[in-house]
């Protein structure tokens, strides 16, 4: 357990203030506050989480660089959005597989936002070919899939989330016993927490234990994509 918490209420208060002042002028005037209260605590968490992730698998990377690492940038991509607000009002970190190059790789994720704290694990928005590999693995190894997503340890902390097709995907039997899982477009385990839990000294342990509960799902997906576990 950490002697001091990684996060505190000032992180969430900054993000609340940013919601109401989501413009470049305000952010530049409060940039030091962002770095001190939001960015640096998350970078410290990322720097320390590596050995804990190794208890799940040594293939997942915790990179504490301010840019190009596990920390998601605060700037929003507004090119294709009607909402032109320049900044995200959350802070997130993605611990992706060593072979992965983007957010679509297998990985674990921490999301901190006022009123919404969660840990996730799995594969988000896989490419068409990756989606086919995962669906084929579910068909070929149904018991392993069910064990990964229905064990008491998994169900005690997590739900499967993400987007799904409204109709069965082409090439798969509509009456397949696992058709609802085959309809998934995302394969994400999701566990919610409170701001108070995120600000507690034991949150690193909570994060580690949650990722360990997600491990059978992450292993199934990683091996389905023919990546080393």
PDB file of C-alpha atoms in Angstrom, residues 10-210:
ATOM      1  CA  UNK A  10      -7.780  18.758  -6.274  1.00  0.00           C
ATOM      2  CA  UNK A  11      -7.459  16.595  -9.412  1.00  0.00           C
ATOM      3  CA  UNK A  12     -11.217  16.262  -9.701  1.00  0.00           C
ATOM      4  CA  UNK A  13     -11.773  19.919  -8.833  1.00  0.00           C
ATOM      5  CA  UNK A  14      -9.471  21.014 -11.647  1.00  0.00           C
ATOM      6  CA  UNK A  15     -11.446  18.887 -14.104  1.00  0.00           C
ATOM      7  CA  UNK A  16     -14.714  20.392 -12.825  1.00  0.00           C
ATOM      8  CA  UNK A  17     -13.312  23.880 -13.323  1.00  0.00           C
ATOM      9  CA  UNK A  18     -12.137  22.919 -16.801  1.00  0.00           C
ATOM     10  CA  UNK A  19     -15.678  21.869 -17.721  1.00  0.00           C
ATOM     11  CA  UNK A  20     -16.839  25.421 -17.137  1.00  0.00           C
ATOM     12  CA  UNK A  21     -13.756  27.084 -18.663  1.00  0.00           C
ATOM     13  CA  UNK A  22     -12.951  24.873 -21.618  1.00  0.00           C
ATOM     14  CA  UNK A  23     -10.957  27.371 -23.628  1.00  0.00           C
ATOM     15  CA  UNK A  24      -7.307  27.975 -24.406  1.00  0.00           C
ATOM     16  CA  UNK A  25      -7.009  31.220 -22.468  1.00  0.00           C
ATOM     17  CA  UNK A  26      -8.185  29.704 -19.193  1.00  0.00           C
ATOM     18  CA  UNK A  27      -6.128  26.559 -19.650  1.00  0.00           C
ATOM     19  CA  UNK A  28      -2.928  28.458 -20.373  1.00  0.00           C
ATOM     20  CA  UNK A  29      -3.484  30.571 -17.286  1.00  0.00           C
ATOM     21  CA  UNK A  30      -3.990  27.375 -15.241  1.00  0.00           C
ATOM     22  CA  UNK A  31      -1.460  25.136 -16.996  1.00  0.00           C
ATOM     23  CA  UNK A  32       0.807  24.889 -13.950  1.00  0.00           C
ATOM     24  CA  UNK A  33      -2.181  23.803 -11.896  1.00  0.00           C
ATOM     25  CA  UNK A  34      -2.973  21.106 -14.490  1.00  0.00           C
ATOM     26  CA  UNK A  35       0.598  19.832 -14.395  1.00  0.00           C
ATOM     27  CA  UNK A  36       0.788  19.786 -10.592  1.00  0.00           C
ATOM     28  CA  UNK A  37      -2.697  18.512  -9.732  1.00  0.00           C
ATOM     29  CA  UNK A  38      -3.538  16.256 -12.687  1.00  0.00           C
ATOM     30  CA  UNK A  39      -0.659  15.318 -14.978  1.00  0.00           C
ATOM     31  CA  UNK A  40       2.108  14.714 -12.451  1.00  0.00           C
ATOM     32  CA  UNK A  41       0.057  12.529 -10.068  1.00  0.00           C
ATOM     33  CA  UNK A  42      -1.011  10.345 -12.995  1.00  0.00           C
ATOM     34  CA  UNK A  43       2.571  10.121 -14.252  1.00  0.00           C
ATOM     35  CA  UNK A  44       3.673   9.040 -10.774  1.00  0.00           C
ATOM     36  CA  UNK A  45       0.984   6.346 -10.780  1.00  0.00           C
ATOM     37  CA  UNK A  46       2.113   5.184 -14.233  1.00  0.00           C
ATOM     38  CA  UNK A  47       5.760   5.088 -13.145  1.00  0.00           C
ATOM     39  CA  UNK A  48       4.911   2.920 -10.124  1.00  0.00           C
ATOM     40  CA  UNK A  49       2.335   0.590 -11.680  1.00  0.00           C
ATOM     41  CA  UNK A  50       4.781  -1.381 -13.868  1.00  0.00           C
ATOM     42  CA  UNK A  51       5.809  -4.022 -11.294  1.00  0.00           C
ATOM     43  CA  UNK A  52       2.153  -4.461 -10.340  1.00  0.00           C
ATOM     44  CA  UNK A  53       1.162  -5.109 -13.955  1.00  0.00           C
ATOM     45  CA  UNK A  54       3.877  -7.770 -14.134  1.00  0.00           C
ATOM     46  CA  UNK A  55       1.794  -9.834 -11.692  1.00  0.00           C
ATOM     47  CA  UNK A  56      -0.793 -10.000 -14.510  1.00  0.00           C
ATOM     48  CA  UNK A  57       1.539 -10.284 -17.512  1.00  0.00           C
ATOM     49  CA  UNK A  58       4.955  -8.918 -18.419  1.00  0.00           C
ATOM     50  CA  UNK A  59       3.652  -7.937 -21.873  1.00  0.00           C
ATOM     51  CA  UNK A  60       1.821  -4.774 -20.818  1.00  0.00           C
ATOM     52  CA  UNK A  61       3.717  -1.502 -20.779  1.00  0.00           C
ATOM     53  CA  UNK A  62       3.582   1.349 -18.269  1.00  0.00           C
ATOM     54  CA  UNK A  63       5.351   4.283 -19.927  1.00  0.00           C
ATOM     55  CA  UNK A  64       5.552   7.432 -17.742  1.00  0.00           C
ATOM     56  CA  UNK A  65       6.670   9.842 -20.446  1.00  0.00           C
ATOM     57  CA  UNK A  66       4.580  13.054 -20.494  1.00  0.00           C
ATOM     58  CA  UNK A  67       4.117  12.639 -24.259  1.00  0.00           C
ATOM     59  CA  UNK A  68       3.888   9.442 -26.279  1.00  0.00           C
ATOM     60  CA  UNK A  69       3.559   7.157 -23.263  1.00  0.00           C
ATOM     61  CA  UNK A  70       0.683   5.650 -21.299  1.00  0.00           C
ATOM     62  CA  UNK A  71      -0.875   9.016 -20.428  1.00  0.00           C
ATOM     63  CA  UNK A  72      -3.591  10.207 -22.782  1.00  0.00           C
ATOM     64  CA  UNK A  73      -3.105  13.766 -23.969  1.00  0.00           C
ATOM     65  CA  UNK A  74      -5.436  16.411 -22.534  1.00  0.00           C
ATOM     66  CA  UNK A  75      -6.139  17.905 -25.961  1.00  0.00           C
ATOM     67  CA  UNK A  76      -9.222  16.668 -27.788  1.00  0.00           C
ATOM     68  CA  UNK A  77      -9.227  15.735 -31.475  1.00  0.00           C
ATOM     69  CA  UNK A  78     -11.924  18.087 -32.741  1.00  0.00           C
ATOM     70  CA  UNK A  79     -11.415  17.583 -36.473  1.00  0.00           C
ATOM     71  CA  UNK A  80     -14.573  15.514 -36.945  1.00  0.00           C
ATOM     72  CA  UNK A  81     -16.561  16.665 -33.922  1.00  0.00           C
ATOM     73  CA  UNK A  82     -19.307  19.270 -33.644  1.00  0.00           C
ATOM     74  CA  UNK A  83     -18.052  19.953 -30.131  1.00  0.00           C
ATOM     75  CA  UNK A  84     -14.978  22.135 -30.579  1.00  0.00           C
ATOM     76  CA  UNK A  85     -14.041  22.256 -26.885  1.00  0.00           C
ATOM     77  CA  UNK A  86     -10.254  21.944 -26.995  1.00  0.00           C
ATOM     78  CA  UNK A  87      -9.658  19.927 -23.803  1.00  0.00           C
ATOM     79  CA  UNK A  88     -10.784  16.641 -22.316  1.00  0.00           C
ATOM     80  CA  UNK A  89     -12.407  16.914 -18.902  1.00  0.00           C
ATOM     81  CA  UNK A  90     -10.957  13.598 -17.757  1.00  0.00           C
ATOM     82  CA  UNK A  91      -7.521  12.076 -17.378  1.00  0.00           C
ATOM     83  CA  UNK A  92      -6.762   8.568 -18.588  1.00  0.00           C
ATOM     84  CA  UNK A  93      -3.888   6.130 -18.847  1.00  0.00           C
ATOM     85  CA  UNK A  94      -3.702   3.119 -21.177  1.00  0.00           C
ATOM     86  CA  UNK A  95      -1.323   0.270 -20.449  1.00  0.00           C
ATOM     87  CA  UNK A  96      -1.233  -1.445 -23.816  1.00  0.00           C
ATOM     88  CA  UNK A  97       0.367  -4.663 -24.992  1.00  0.00           C
ATOM     89  CA  UNK A  98       4.018  -4.276 -25.951  1.00  0.00           C
ATOM     90  CA  UNK A  99       3.187  -5.011 -29.607  1.00  0.00           C
ATOM     91  CA  UNK A 100       0.325  -2.499 -29.726  1.00  0.00           C
ATOM     92  CA  UNK A 101       0.743   0.952 -31.182  1.00  0.00           C
ATOM     93  CA  UNK A 102      -2.594   2.589 -30.335  1.00  0.00           C
ATOM     94  CA  UNK A 103      -5.708   2.456 -28.154  1.00  0.00           C
ATOM     95  CA  UNK A 104      -7.069  -0.521 -30.122  1.00  0.00           C
ATOM     96  CA  UNK A 105      -4.415  -2.896 -28.755  1.00  0.00           C
ATOM     97  CA  UNK A 106      -5.166  -5.228 -25.843  1.00  0.00           C
ATOM     98  CA  UNK A 107      -4.568  -3.397 -22.604  1.00  0.00           C
ATOM     99  CA  UNK A 108      -5.734  -2.021 -19.280  1.00  0.00           C
ATOM    100  CA  UNK A 109      -7.105   1.473 -18.764  1.00  0.00           C
ATOM    101  CA  UNK A 110      -7.617   3.876 -15.861  1.00  0.00           C
ATOM    102  CA  UNK A 111     -10.158   6.705 -16.220  1.00  0.00           C
ATOM    103  CA  UNK A 112     -10.518   9.556 -13.731  1.00  0.00           C
ATOM    104  CA  UNK A 113     -13.343  12.045 -14.248  1.00  0.00           C
ATOM    105  CA  UNK A 114     -15.631  13.915 -11.843  1.00  0.00           C
ATOM    106  CA  UNK A 115     -18.449  11.488 -11.111  1.00  0.00           C
ATOM    107  CA  UNK A 116     -16.951   8.711 -13.239  1.00  0.00           C
ATOM    108  CA  UNK A 117     -13.970   6.629 -12.136  1.00  0.00           C
ATOM    109  CA  UNK A 118     -13.418   3.258 -13.756  1.00  0.00           C
ATOM    110  CA  UNK A 119     -10.849   0.608 -14.630  1.00  0.00           C
ATOM    111  CA  UNK A 120     -11.201  -1.269 -17.917  1.00  0.00           C
ATOM    112  CA  UNK A 121      -9.400  -4.085 -19.664  1.00  0.00           C
ATOM    113  CA  UNK A 122      -9.610  -5.827 -22.996  1.00  0.00           C
ATOM    114  CA  UNK A 123      -9.833  -4.662 -26.607  1.00  0.00           C
ATOM    115  CA  UNK A 124     -11.670  -1.506 -27.697  1.00  0.00           C
ATOM    116  CA  UNK A 125     -12.812  -0.997 -31.303  1.00  0.00           C
ATOM    117  CA  UNK A 126     -10.646  -3.738 -32.867  1.00  0.00           C
ATOM    118  CA  UNK A 127     -10.031  -3.667 -36.604  1.00  0.00           C
ATOM    119  CA  UNK A 128     -12.115  -5.889 -38.867  1.00  0.00           C
ATOM    120  CA  UNK A 129      -9.476  -8.593 -39.053  1.00  0.00           C
ATOM    121  CA  UNK A 130      -8.894  -8.512 -35.290  1.00  0.00           C
ATOM    122  CA  UNK A 131     -12.634  -8.672 -34.668  1.00  0.00           C
ATOM    123  CA  UNK A 132     -12.872 -11.777 -36.830  1.00  0.00           C
ATOM    124  CA  UNK A 133     -10.015 -13.450 -34.934  1.00  0.00           C
ATOM    125  CA  UNK A 134     -11.721 -12.792 -31.602  1.00  0.00           C
ATOM    126  CA  UNK A 135     -15.109 -14.031 -32.803  1.00  0.00           C
ATOM    127  CA  UNK A 136     -13.538 -17.136 -34.310  1.00  0.00           C
ATOM    128  CA  UNK A 137     -11.741 -17.830 -31.030  1.00  0.00           C
ATOM    129  CA  UNK A 138     -15.049 -17.594 -29.135  1.00  0.00           C
ATOM    130  CA  UNK A 139     -16.607 -20.104 -31.548  1.00  0.00           C
ATOM    131  CA  UNK A 140     -13.616 -22.446 -31.364  1.00  0.00           C
ATOM    132  CA  UNK A 141     -13.111 -22.196 -27.586  1.00  0.00           C
ATOM    133  CA  UNK A 142     -16.514 -21.462 -26.049  1.00  0.00           C
ATOM    134  CA  UNK A 143     -15.695 -22.970 -22.647  1.00  0.00           C
ATOM    135  CA  UNK A 144     -12.527 -20.894 -22.305  1.00  0.00           C
ATOM    136  CA  UNK A 145     -14.487 -17.755 -23.230  1.00  0.00           C
ATOM    137  CA  UNK A 146     -17.201 -18.494 -20.702  1.00  0.00           C
ATOM    138  CA  UNK A 147     -14.654 -19.241 -17.999  1.00  0.00           C
ATOM    139  CA  UNK A 148     -12.888 -15.943 -18.729  1.00  0.00           C
ATOM    140  CA  UNK A 149     -16.081 -13.892 -18.547  1.00  0.00           C
ATOM    141  CA  UNK A 150     -18.203 -15.790 -16.013  1.00  0.00           C
ATOM    142  CA  UNK A 151     -15.852 -16.748 -13.201  1.00  0.00           C
ATOM    143  CA  UNK A 152     -16.809 -15.615  -9.668  1.00  0.00           C
ATOM    144  CA  UNK A 153     -13.659 -13.443  -9.465  1.00  0.00           C
ATOM    145  CA  UNK A 154     -14.566 -11.678 -12.720  1.00  0.00           C
ATOM    146  CA  UNK A 155     -18.262 -11.244 -12.000  1.00  0.00           C
ATOM    147  CA  UNK A 156     -17.545  -9.901  -8.512  1.00  0.00           C
ATOM    148  CA  UNK A 157     -15.917  -6.775  -9.916  1.00  0.00           C
ATOM    149  CA  UNK A 158     -16.675  -6.422 -13.624  1.00  0.00           C
ATOM    150  CA  UNK A 159     -19.230  -6.181 -16.381  1.00  0.00           C
ATOM    151  CA  UNK A 160     -18.648  -6.646 -20.094  1.00  0.00           C
ATOM    152  CA  UNK A 161     -19.254  -3.376 -21.908  1.00  0.00           C
ATOM    153  CA  UNK A 162     -18.825  -1.641 -25.237  1.00  0.00           C
ATOM    154  CA  UNK A 163     -20.781  -1.468 -28.479  1.00  0.00           C
ATOM    155  CA  UNK A 164     -22.585  -4.363 -30.153  1.00  0.00           C
ATOM    156  CA  UNK A 165     -24.211  -5.057 -33.491  1.00  0.00           C
ATOM    157  CA  UNK A 166     -27.989  -5.087 -33.605  1.00  0.00           C
ATOM    158  CA  UNK A 167     -27.954  -8.167 -35.829  1.00  0.00           C
ATOM    159  CA  UNK A 168     -25.705 -11.258 -35.875  1.00  0.00           C
ATOM    160  CA  UNK A 169     -22.481 -10.735 -37.842  1.00  0.00           C
ATOM    161  CA  UNK A 170     -22.209 -12.373 -41.228  1.00  0.00           C
ATOM    162  CA  UNK A 171     -20.605 -15.796 -41.246  1.00  0.00           C
ATOM    163  CA  UNK A 172     -21.861 -16.800 -37.785  1.00  0.00           C
ATOM    164  CA  UNK A 173     -24.917 -18.838 -36.879  1.00  0.00           C
ATOM    165  CA  UNK A 174     -27.743 -16.564 -35.651  1.00  0.00           C
ATOM    166  CA  UNK A 175     -28.776 -19.200 -33.100  1.00  0.00           C
ATOM    167  CA  UNK A 176     -25.267 -19.754 -31.724  1.00  0.00           C
ATOM    168  CA  UNK A 177     -25.405 -20.048 -27.898  1.00  0.00           C
ATOM    169  CA  UNK A 178     -22.917 -17.180 -27.582  1.00  0.00           C
ATOM    170  CA  UNK A 179     -24.439 -14.993 -30.296  1.00  0.00           C
ATOM    171  CA  UNK A 180     -24.735 -11.978 -27.979  1.00  0.00           C
ATOM    172  CA  UNK A 181     -20.981 -12.104 -27.432  1.00  0.00           C
ATOM    173  CA  UNK A 182     -20.342 -12.647 -31.139  1.00  0.00           C
ATOM    174  CA  UNK A 183     -22.333  -9.474 -31.825  1.00  0.00           C
ATOM    175  CA  UNK A 184     -19.912  -7.424 -29.735  1.00  0.00           C
ATOM    176  CA  UNK A 185     -17.768  -4.783 -31.436  1.00  0.00           C
ATOM    177  CA  UNK A 186     -15.805  -4.152 -28.242  1.00  0.00           C
ATOM    178  CA  UNK A 187     -14.567  -6.686 -25.715  1.00  0.00           C
ATOM    179  CA  UNK A 188     -14.127  -4.632 -22.583  1.00  0.00           C
ATOM    180  CA  UNK A 189     -14.278  -5.502 -18.901  1.00  0.00           C
ATOM    181  CA  UNK A 190     -15.429  -2.503 -16.882  1.00  0.00           C
ATOM    182  CA  UNK A 191     -15.347  -1.874 -13.126  1.00  0.00           C
ATOM    183  CA  UNK A 192     -16.589   1.361 -11.525  1.00  0.00           C
ATOM    184  CA  UNK A 193     -15.248   3.117  -8.454  1.00  0.00           C
ATOM    185  CA  UNK A 194     -15.804   6.341  -6.529  1.00  0.00           C
ATOM    186  CA  UNK A 195     -13.622   9.424  -6.368  1.00  0.00           C
ATOM    187  CA  UNK A 196     -13.024   8.601  -2.711  1.00  0.00           C
ATOM    188  CA  UNK A 197     -11.682   5.167  -3.633  1.00  0.00           C
ATOM    189  CA  UNK A 198      -9.372   6.693  -6.254  1.00  0.00           C
ATOM    190  CA  UNK A 199      -8.027   9.088  -3.634  1.00  0.00           C
ATOM    191  CA  UNK A 200      -7.373   6.388  -1.036  1.00  0.00           C
ATOM    192  CA  UNK A 201      -3.809   5.209  -0.258  1.00  0.00           C
ATOM    193  CA  UNK A 202      -4.654   1.644  -1.339  1.00  0.00           C
ATOM    194  CA  UNK A 203      -5.841   2.511  -4.845  1.00  0.00           C
ATOM    195  CA  UNK A 204      -2.763   0.964  -6.451  1.00  0.00           C
ATOM    196  CA  UNK A 205      -3.729  -2.322  -4.798  1.00  0.00           C
ATOM    197  CA  UNK A 206      -7.312  -1.897  -5.985  1.00  0.00           C
ATOM    198  CA  UNK A 207      -6.099  -1.276  -9.534  1.00  0.00           C
ATOM    199  CA  UNK A 208      -3.804  -4.311  -9.441  1.00  0.00           C
ATOM    200  CA  UNK A 209      -6.468  -6.637  -8.045  1.00  0.00           C
ATOM    201  CA  UNK A 210      -8.954  -5.438 -10.663  1.00  0.00           C
TER     202      UNK A 210
END
